[in-house]
């Protein structure tokens, strides 16, 4: 049974200045679960990776829109980052650590590896010419000894 | 000629980069522009990345360090990572950057290491 259910959606332009906005807005939404500082840092990094990928790869720094949907169900956060850009031809290859299609832009091919390391689950769906959806899930174990939730 | 930008400073042949609080694609791009200008103006053999202020980093920070490493390794120089806070210690570990960069406590320690290596090289040459 779900005792806690909530959703948040934001959509914004594909510009690098919005990367910090994206991570802060997701972190603020997740704060109600009382995550540890480390859990917050993990989510921020994962969101930053997905959004940066949309800006650099999906839209190649041209105009576009990025949508972030965040769900909280009980103690689990799901973050879904969607773009309507060029899509990924070979997802398996794209997700290999150190693989990058843009070495000339000083990318290191670590984005998906970090999303995988810092979240509990990661799914990537993509269609060439249509766009990409990255779904990430993390169970929040909550700060020890904090009773903020019970007071609400 | 200006050799000191807001975040970058050249000391001898060493470029010191004071990284911002949040190191992402956006801020890494600004820093890269600054360093590129200095690489053109000056002979730079070593780069010290000071993470003292940095509380957030993503993969863009990895590319920034790797890129500078590629520029100095032909001159037998080194890249240093100093002042790492707990918050970003893990991502730096996972990143594999320590395979190419030397870790030091602070800027002074890195500068000392650079000097020690130079002296050692001089002795070897004689
Ligand atoms: N939203 C996207 N749209 C299109 N292609 C993508 C998208 N996200 C990732 N890719 C492709 O997957 C590859 C791997 O992505 P990943 O984030 O792991 O590395 P990177 O972005 O190349 O480098 P880094 O994240 O280390 O800066 C990219 O180089 C790109 O080819
Ligand atoms: Mg990436």
mmCIF file of C-alpha atoms and ligand atoms in Angstrom:
data_model
loop_
_atom_site.group_PDB
_atom_site.id
_atom_site.type_symbol
_atom_site.label_atom_id
_atom_site.label_comp_id
_atom_site.label_asym_id
_atom_site.label_seq_id
_atom_site.Cartn_x
_atom_site.Cartn_y
_atom_site.Cartn_z
ATOM 1 C CA UNK A 1 0.000 0.000 0.000
ATOM 2 C CA UNK A 2 1.272 3.470 -0.847
ATOM 3 C CA UNK A 3 1.261 5.801 2.098
ATOM 4 C CA UNK A 4 3.044 8.561 0.234
ATOM 5 C CA UNK A 5 2.599 9.465 -3.405
ATOM 6 C CA UNK A 6 3.587 12.617 -5.223
ATOM 7 C CA UNK A 7 4.634 13.866 -8.612
ATOM 8 C CA UNK A 8 6.467 16.900 -10.016
ATOM 9 C CA UNK A 9 7.081 17.940 -13.629
ATOM 10 C CA UNK A 10 9.336 20.689 -14.971
ATOM 11 C CA UNK A 11 10.213 21.526 -18.548
ATOM 12 C CA UNK A 12 12.904 23.984 -19.579
ATOM 13 C CA UNK A 13 15.101 25.094 -22.487
ATOM 14 C CA UNK A 14 18.188 23.121 -23.404
ATOM 15 C CA UNK A 15 20.892 25.541 -22.226
ATOM 16 C CA UNK A 16 23.816 24.766 -19.949
ATOM 17 C CA UNK A 17 22.809 27.392 -17.399
ATOM 18 C CA UNK A 18 19.741 25.264 -16.614
ATOM 19 C CA UNK A 19 21.829 22.296 -15.457
ATOM 20 C CA UNK A 20 22.148 23.657 -11.935
ATOM 21 C CA UNK A 21 18.454 24.585 -11.877
ATOM 22 C CA UNK A 22 17.513 21.027 -12.845
ATOM 23 C CA UNK A 23 19.513 19.383 -10.066
ATOM 24 C CA UNK A 24 18.404 21.866 -7.436
ATOM 25 C CA UNK A 25 14.712 21.518 -8.285
ATOM 26 C CA UNK A 26 14.822 17.704 -8.103
ATOM 27 C CA UNK A 27 16.847 17.802 -4.881
ATOM 28 C CA UNK A 28 14.354 20.220 -3.323
ATOM 29 C CA UNK A 29 11.441 17.978 -4.278
ATOM 30 C CA UNK A 30 13.148 14.912 -2.808
ATOM 31 C CA UNK A 31 14.019 16.735 0.428
ATOM 32 C CA UNK A 32 10.676 15.734 1.990
ATOM 33 C CA UNK A 33 11.935 12.139 2.188
ATOM 34 C CA UNK A 34 14.689 13.345 4.488
ATOM 35 C CA UNK A 35 17.550 11.953 2.419
ATOM 36 C CA UNK A 36 21.112 11.959 3.701
ATOM 37 C CA UNK A 37 23.505 14.528 2.244
ATOM 38 C CA UNK A 38 25.117 11.728 0.302
ATOM 39 C CA UNK A 39 21.807 10.615 -1.211
ATOM 40 C CA UNK A 40 21.098 14.201 -2.258
ATOM 41 C CA UNK A 41 24.542 14.455 -3.831
ATOM 42 C CA UNK A 42 23.999 11.175 -5.710
ATOM 43 C CA UNK A 43 20.667 12.333 -7.144
ATOM 44 C CA UNK A 44 22.091 15.726 -8.112
ATOM 45 C CA UNK A 45 24.945 14.098 -9.987
ATOM 46 C CA UNK A 46 22.650 11.677 -11.819
ATOM 47 C CA UNK A 47 20.227 14.456 -12.844
ATOM 48 C CA UNK A 48 23.116 16.605 -13.988
ATOM 49 C CA UNK A 49 24.449 13.766 -16.159
ATOM 50 C CA UNK A 50 21.118 13.086 -17.848
ATOM 51 C CA UNK A 51 20.334 16.759 -18.479
ATOM 52 C CA UNK A 52 23.849 17.491 -19.742
ATOM 53 C CA UNK A 53 23.555 14.575 -22.162
ATOM 54 C CA UNK A 54 20.345 16.031 -23.584
ATOM 55 C CA UNK A 55 21.996 19.429 -24.061
ATOM 56 C CA UNK A 56 25.252 18.172 -25.570
ATOM 57 C CA UNK A 57 24.216 15.042 -27.450
ATOM 58 C CA UNK A 58 20.478 15.147 -28.113
ATOM 59 C CA UNK A 59 20.372 18.789 -29.196
ATOM 60 C CA UNK A 60 24.098 19.371 -29.854
ATOM 61 C CA UNK A 61 23.870 22.719 -28.049
ATOM 62 C CA UNK A 62 21.043 23.885 -30.318
ATOM 63 C CA UNK A 63 17.490 24.783 -29.257
ATOM 64 C CA UNK A 64 15.390 22.166 -27.557
ATOM 65 C CA UNK A 65 13.256 21.349 -24.547
ATOM 66 C CA UNK A 66 14.042 19.034 -21.662
ATOM 67 C CA UNK A 67 11.403 17.585 -19.396
ATOM 68 C CA UNK A 68 11.962 16.157 -15.934
ATOM 69 C CA UNK A 69 9.298 14.179 -14.179
ATOM 70 C CA UNK A 70 9.885 13.119 -10.600
ATOM 71 C CA UNK A 71 7.737 10.705 -8.606
ATOM 72 C CA UNK A 72 7.902 9.846 -4.968
ATOM 73 C CA UNK A 73 6.188 6.637 -3.930
ATOM 74 C CA UNK A 74 6.825 5.698 -0.338
ATOM 75 C CA UNK A 75 10.600 5.868 0.045
ATOM 76 C CA UNK A 76 11.434 5.549 -3.658
ATOM 77 C CA UNK A 77 12.294 8.419 -5.984
ATOM 78 C CA UNK A 78 11.908 8.022 -9.734
ATOM 79 C CA UNK A 79 13.408 10.671 -12.012
ATOM 80 C CA UNK A 80 12.533 10.606 -15.705
ATOM 81 C CA UNK A 81 14.522 12.893 -17.998
ATOM 82 C CA UNK A 82 13.160 13.231 -21.533
ATOM 83 C CA UNK A 83 14.445 15.041 -24.578
ATOM 84 C CA UNK A 84 13.074 15.242 -28.122
ATOM 85 C CA UNK A 85 16.467 15.282 -29.790
ATOM 86 C CA UNK A 86 18.454 13.024 -32.105
ATOM 87 C CA UNK A 87 18.136 9.823 -30.098
ATOM 88 C CA UNK A 88 20.641 7.015 -29.507
ATOM 89 C CA UNK A 89 21.316 4.456 -32.201
ATOM 90 C CA UNK A 90 23.069 1.815 -30.074
ATOM 91 C CA UNK A 91 22.050 2.135 -26.420
ATOM 92 C CA UNK A 92 24.178 -0.745 -25.211
ATOM 93 C CA UNK A 93 27.314 0.775 -26.684
ATOM 94 C CA UNK A 94 26.393 4.259 -25.449
ATOM 95 C CA UNK A 95 26.148 2.926 -21.898
ATOM 96 C CA UNK A 96 29.588 1.334 -21.887
ATOM 97 C CA UNK A 97 31.895 3.177 -19.486
ATOM 98 C CA UNK A 98 34.395 5.412 -21.338
ATOM 99 C CA UNK A 99 32.413 5.347 -24.572
ATOM 100 C CA UNK A 100 31.794 8.829 -25.930
ATOM 101 C CA UNK A 101 30.732 10.038 -29.354
ATOM 102 C CA UNK A 102 32.179 13.478 -28.587
ATOM 103 C CA UNK A 103 35.810 13.144 -27.460
ATOM 104 C CA UNK A 104 36.570 16.454 -29.222
ATOM 105 C CA UNK A 105 34.314 18.207 -26.686
ATOM 106 C CA UNK A 106 36.339 16.711 -23.827
ATOM 107 C CA UNK A 107 33.634 14.279 -22.812
ATOM 108 C CA UNK A 108 34.900 11.273 -20.902
ATOM 109 C CA UNK A 109 32.119 8.745 -21.463
ATOM 110 C CA UNK A 110 31.388 8.484 -17.747
ATOM 111 C CA UNK A 111 27.870 9.941 -17.606
ATOM 112 C CA UNK A 112 25.882 6.703 -17.758
ATOM 113 C CA UNK A 113 28.434 5.000 -15.497
ATOM 114 C CA UNK A 114 27.825 7.685 -12.838
ATOM 115 C CA UNK A 115 24.035 7.437 -13.208
ATOM 116 C CA UNK A 116 24.382 3.706 -12.698
ATOM 117 C CA UNK A 117 26.735 4.081 -9.722
ATOM 118 C CA UNK A 118 24.720 6.730 -7.904
ATOM 119 C CA UNK A 119 21.168 5.479 -8.500
ATOM 120 C CA UNK A 120 19.687 2.037 -7.772
ATOM 121 C CA UNK A 121 18.167 1.496 -11.225
ATOM 122 C CA UNK A 122 18.692 3.002 -14.662
ATOM 123 C CA UNK A 123 16.692 2.440 -17.878
ATOM 124 C CA UNK A 124 17.288 4.126 -21.197
ATOM 125 C CA UNK A 125 14.768 4.204 -24.030
ATOM 126 C CA UNK A 126 15.516 5.972 -27.271
ATOM 127 C CA UNK A 127 14.420 6.330 -30.844
ATOM 128 C CA UNK A 128 16.660 7.857 -33.490
ATOM 129 C CA UNK A 129 15.236 11.188 -34.621
ATOM 130 C CA UNK A 130 12.604 11.198 -31.857
ATOM 131 C CA UNK A 131 14.461 11.496 -28.583
ATOM 132 C CA UNK A 132 15.568 9.772 -25.416
ATOM 133 C CA UNK A 133 14.055 8.975 -22.042
ATOM 134 C CA UNK A 134 16.281 8.149 -19.083
ATOM 135 C CA UNK A 135 14.527 6.674 -16.046
ATOM 136 C CA UNK A 136 16.408 6.492 -12.763
ATOM 137 C CA UNK A 137 15.247 5.140 -9.444
ATOM 138 C CA UNK A 138 16.643 5.380 -5.948
ATOM 139 C CA UNK A 139 15.442 4.168 -2.578
ATOM 140 C CA UNK A 140 15.956 6.818 0.079
ATOM 141 C CA UNK A 141 17.105 5.303 3.351
ATOM 142 C CA UNK A 142 16.526 8.537 5.244
ATOM 143 C CA UNK A 143 18.595 10.395 7.764
ATOM 144 C CA UNK A 144 19.012 8.527 11.043
ATOM 145 C CA UNK A 145 17.345 10.048 14.051
ATOM 146 C CA UNK A 146 15.337 12.597 12.130
ATOM 147 C CA UNK A 147 11.643 12.885 12.815
ATOM 148 C CA UNK A 148 10.625 15.605 10.378
ATOM 149 C CA UNK A 149 8.210 13.276 8.566
ATOM 150 C CA UNK A 150 6.387 12.258 11.727
ATOM 151 C CA UNK A 151 5.833 15.871 12.701
ATOM 152 C CA UNK A 152 4.017 16.635 9.449
ATOM 153 C CA UNK B 1 49.408 41.279 -20.108
ATOM 154 C CA UNK B 2 46.896 39.837 -17.718
ATOM 155 C CA UNK B 3 47.912 36.444 -16.417
ATOM 156 C CA UNK B 4 45.451 36.219 -13.594
ATOM 157 C CA UNK B 5 41.780 35.584 -14.212
ATOM 158 C CA UNK B 6 39.163 35.087 -11.560
ATOM 159 C CA UNK B 7 39.895 31.389 -11.233
ATOM 160 C CA UNK B 8 43.261 30.869 -12.896
ATOM 161 C CA UNK B 9 46.735 31.975 -11.900
ATOM 162 C CA UNK B 10 50.105 31.152 -13.427
ATOM 163 C CA UNK B 11 53.003 30.615 -11.034
ATOM 164 C CA UNK B 12 56.200 30.008 -12.985
ATOM 165 C CA UNK B 13 55.301 27.248 -15.421
ATOM 166 C CA UNK B 14 52.417 26.051 -13.302
ATOM 167 C CA UNK B 15 48.781 26.904 -13.901
ATOM 168 C CA UNK B 16 46.674 26.937 -10.740
ATOM 169 C CA UNK B 17 42.931 26.554 -11.332
ATOM 170 C CA UNK B 18 40.636 27.316 -8.406
ATOM 171 C CA UNK B 19 37.558 25.308 -9.234
ATOM 172 C CA UNK B 20 34.124 26.743 -8.457
ATOM 173 C CA UNK B 21 31.592 25.474 -5.933
ATOM 174 C CA UNK B 22 29.720 23.564 -8.631
ATOM 175 C CA UNK B 23 31.724 22.007 -11.453
ATOM 176 C CA UNK B 24 29.367 21.007 -14.271
ATOM 177 C CA UNK B 25 29.219 21.318 -18.079
ATOM 178 C CA UNK B 26 28.387 25.017 -17.778
ATOM 179 C CA UNK B 27 31.159 26.061 -15.379
ATOM 180 C CA UNK B 28 33.709 23.626 -16.855
ATOM 181 C CA UNK B 29 33.180 25.337 -20.223
ATOM 182 C CA UNK B 30 33.979 28.755 -18.746
ATOM 183 C CA UNK B 31 37.112 27.431 -17.042
ATOM 184 C CA UNK B 32 38.270 25.711 -20.214
ATOM 185 C CA UNK B 33 38.064 29.038 -22.072
ATOM 186 C CA UNK B 34 40.202 30.695 -19.399
ATOM 187 C CA UNK B 35 42.810 27.946 -19.425
ATOM 188 C CA UNK B 36 42.972 27.875 -23.234
ATOM 189 C CA UNK B 37 43.893 31.542 -23.294
ATOM 190 C CA UNK B 38 46.633 31.026 -20.717
ATOM 191 C CA UNK B 39 48.008 27.971 -22.534
ATOM 192 C CA UNK B 40 48.446 30.197 -25.600
ATOM 193 C CA UNK B 41 50.058 33.074 -23.705
ATOM 194 C CA UNK B 42 52.365 31.166 -21.388
ATOM 195 C CA UNK B 43 54.514 28.102 -21.238
ATOM 196 C CA UNK B 44 52.561 25.837 -18.932
ATOM 197 C CA UNK B 45 54.072 22.565 -17.853
ATOM 198 C CA UNK B 46 51.969 21.664 -14.804
ATOM 199 C CA UNK B 47 48.371 22.234 -13.784
ATOM 200 C CA UNK B 48 47.068 22.242 -10.221
ATOM 201 C CA UNK B 49 43.317 21.816 -9.845
ATOM 202 C CA UNK B 50 42.271 23.158 -6.463
ATOM 203 C CA UNK B 51 38.972 21.587 -5.331
ATOM 204 C CA UNK B 52 38.919 23.442 -1.981
ATOM 205 C CA UNK B 53 35.657 25.255 -2.839
ATOM 206 C CA UNK B 54 34.054 22.464 -4.840
ATOM 207 C CA UNK B 55 31.010 20.738 -3.366
ATOM 208 C CA UNK B 56 29.515 19.375 -6.584
ATOM 209 C CA UNK B 57 31.057 17.748 -9.634
ATOM 210 C CA UNK B 58 29.795 15.630 -12.534
ATOM 211 C CA UNK B 59 31.499 14.013 -15.533
ATOM 212 C CA UNK B 60 32.241 17.426 -17.048
ATOM 213 C CA UNK B 61 34.864 17.844 -14.327
ATOM 214 C CA UNK B 62 36.526 14.643 -15.476
ATOM 215 C CA UNK B 63 36.805 15.879 -19.060
ATOM 216 C CA UNK B 64 38.286 19.176 -17.893
ATOM 217 C CA UNK B 65 41.116 17.476 -15.975
ATOM 218 C CA UNK B 66 41.774 14.849 -18.689
ATOM 219 C CA UNK B 67 41.933 17.563 -21.340
ATOM 220 C CA UNK B 68 44.588 19.526 -19.444
ATOM 221 C CA UNK B 69 46.489 16.321 -18.710
ATOM 222 C CA UNK B 70 46.742 15.674 -22.454
ATOM 223 C CA UNK B 71 48.144 19.169 -22.958
ATOM 224 C CA UNK B 72 50.943 18.921 -20.381
ATOM 225 C CA UNK B 73 52.034 15.324 -20.656
ATOM 226 C CA UNK B 74 54.026 16.049 -23.836
ATOM 227 C CA UNK B 75 56.150 18.466 -21.809
ATOM 228 C CA UNK B 76 56.634 15.812 -19.125
ATOM 229 C CA UNK B 77 54.458 17.885 -16.837
ATOM 230 C CA UNK B 78 51.888 16.741 -14.319
ATOM 231 C CA UNK B 79 48.344 17.431 -13.300
ATOM 232 C CA UNK B 80 47.559 17.745 -9.578
ATOM 233 C CA UNK B 81 44.291 17.375 -7.713
ATOM 234 C CA UNK B 82 44.325 19.153 -4.356
ATOM 235 C CA UNK B 83 41.946 20.169 -1.573
ATOM 236 C CA UNK B 84 39.290 17.531 -2.269
ATOM 237 C CA UNK B 85 36.279 17.754 0.055
ATOM 238 C CA UNK B 86 34.470 14.648 1.320
ATOM 239 C CA UNK B 87 31.430 15.411 -0.807
ATOM 240 C CA UNK B 88 33.200 14.789 -4.102
ATOM 241 C CA UNK B 89 35.812 12.265 -2.950
ATOM 242 C CA UNK B 90 33.820 9.279 -4.195
ATOM 243 C CA UNK B 91 33.126 10.557 -7.698
ATOM 244 C CA UNK B 92 36.816 11.362 -8.098
ATOM 245 C CA UNK B 93 37.697 7.829 -6.962
ATOM 246 C CA UNK B 94 35.274 6.189 -9.425
ATOM 247 C CA UNK B 95 36.337 8.484 -12.249
ATOM 248 C CA UNK B 96 39.793 6.954 -12.567
ATOM 249 C CA UNK B 97 41.381 10.423 -12.610
ATOM 250 C CA UNK B 98 43.913 9.379 -9.990
ATOM 251 C CA UNK B 99 45.497 7.135 -12.597
ATOM 252 C CA UNK B 100 46.714 10.256 -14.394
ATOM 253 C CA UNK B 101 46.627 13.007 -11.771
ATOM 254 C CA UNK B 102 48.738 13.313 -8.626
ATOM 255 C CA UNK B 103 46.851 13.882 -5.396
ATOM 256 C CA UNK B 104 48.207 16.446 -2.910
ATOM 257 C CA UNK B 105 46.869 18.109 0.234
ATOM 258 C CA UNK B 106 46.931 21.705 -0.987
ATOM 259 C CA UNK B 107 48.417 24.063 -3.573
ATOM 260 C CA UNK B 108 51.629 24.567 -1.577
ATOM 261 C CA UNK B 109 52.230 20.812 -1.337
ATOM 262 C CA UNK B 110 51.720 20.437 -5.090
ATOM 263 C CA UNK B 111 54.088 23.335 -5.858
ATOM 264 C CA UNK B 112 56.669 21.732 -3.575
ATOM 265 C CA UNK B 113 56.293 18.406 -5.397
ATOM 266 C CA UNK B 114 56.775 20.160 -8.745
ATOM 267 C CA UNK B 115 59.959 21.792 -7.436
ATOM 268 C CA UNK B 116 61.261 18.481 -6.057
ATOM 269 C CA UNK B 117 60.712 16.774 -9.396
ATOM 270 C CA UNK B 118 62.486 19.586 -11.250
ATOM 271 C CA UNK B 119 65.498 19.348 -8.947
ATOM 272 C CA UNK B 120 65.589 15.591 -9.333
ATOM 273 C CA UNK B 121 65.543 15.958 -13.120
ATOM 274 C CA UNK B 122 68.425 18.444 -12.971
ATOM 275 C CA UNK B 123 70.496 16.023 -10.903
ATOM 276 C CA UNK B 124 69.741 13.232 -13.376
ATOM 277 C CA UNK B 125 70.800 15.413 -16.300
ATOM 278 C CA UNK B 126 74.215 16.182 -14.748
HETATM 279 N N1 LIG C 1 20.169 12.169 -24.510
HETATM 280 C C1 LIG C 1 21.003 11.659 -25.439
HETATM 281 N N2 LIG C 1 20.752 11.810 -26.769
HETATM 282 C C2 LIG C 1 21.584 11.329 -27.696
HETATM 283 N N3 LIG C 1 22.713 10.645 -27.421
HETATM 284 C C3 LIG C 1 23.022 10.446 -26.120
HETATM 285 C C4 LIG C 1 22.207 10.939 -25.057
HETATM 286 N N4 LIG C 1 22.752 10.583 -23.883
HETATM 287 C C5 LIG C 1 23.865 9.904 -24.191
HETATM 288 N N5 LIG C 1 24.050 9.804 -25.524
HETATM 289 C C6 LIG C 1 25.151 9.084 -26.212
HETATM 290 O O1 LIG C 1 25.730 8.179 -25.276
HETATM 291 C C7 LIG C 1 27.126 8.435 -25.146
HETATM 292 C C8 LIG C 1 27.582 8.138 -23.725
HETATM 293 O O2 LIG C 1 26.982 9.041 -22.804
HETATM 294 P P1 LIG C 1 27.745 9.328 -21.429
HETATM 295 O O3 LIG C 1 27.000 10.366 -20.675
HETATM 296 O O4 LIG C 1 28.032 8.052 -20.748
HETATM 297 O O5 LIG C 1 29.146 9.909 -21.916
HETATM 298 P P2 LIG C 1 29.452 11.347 -22.563
HETATM 299 O O6 LIG C 1 28.317 12.257 -22.376
HETATM 300 O O7 LIG C 1 29.917 11.133 -23.957
HETATM 301 O O8 LIG C 1 30.687 11.828 -21.671
HETATM 302 P P3 LIG C 1 30.576 12.446 -20.184
HETATM 303 O O9 LIG C 1 29.205 12.184 -19.671
HETATM 304 O O10 LIG C 1 31.624 11.716 -19.409
HETATM 305 O O11 LIG C 1 30.881 13.874 -20.334
HETATM 306 C C9 LIG C 1 27.316 9.860 -25.591
HETATM 307 O O12 LIG C 1 28.626 10.112 -26.042
HETATM 308 C C10 LIG C 1 26.268 9.987 -26.694
HETATM 309 O O13 LIG C 1 26.756 9.434 -27.894
HETATM 310 MG MG1 LIG C 2 27.380 12.481 -20.544
#
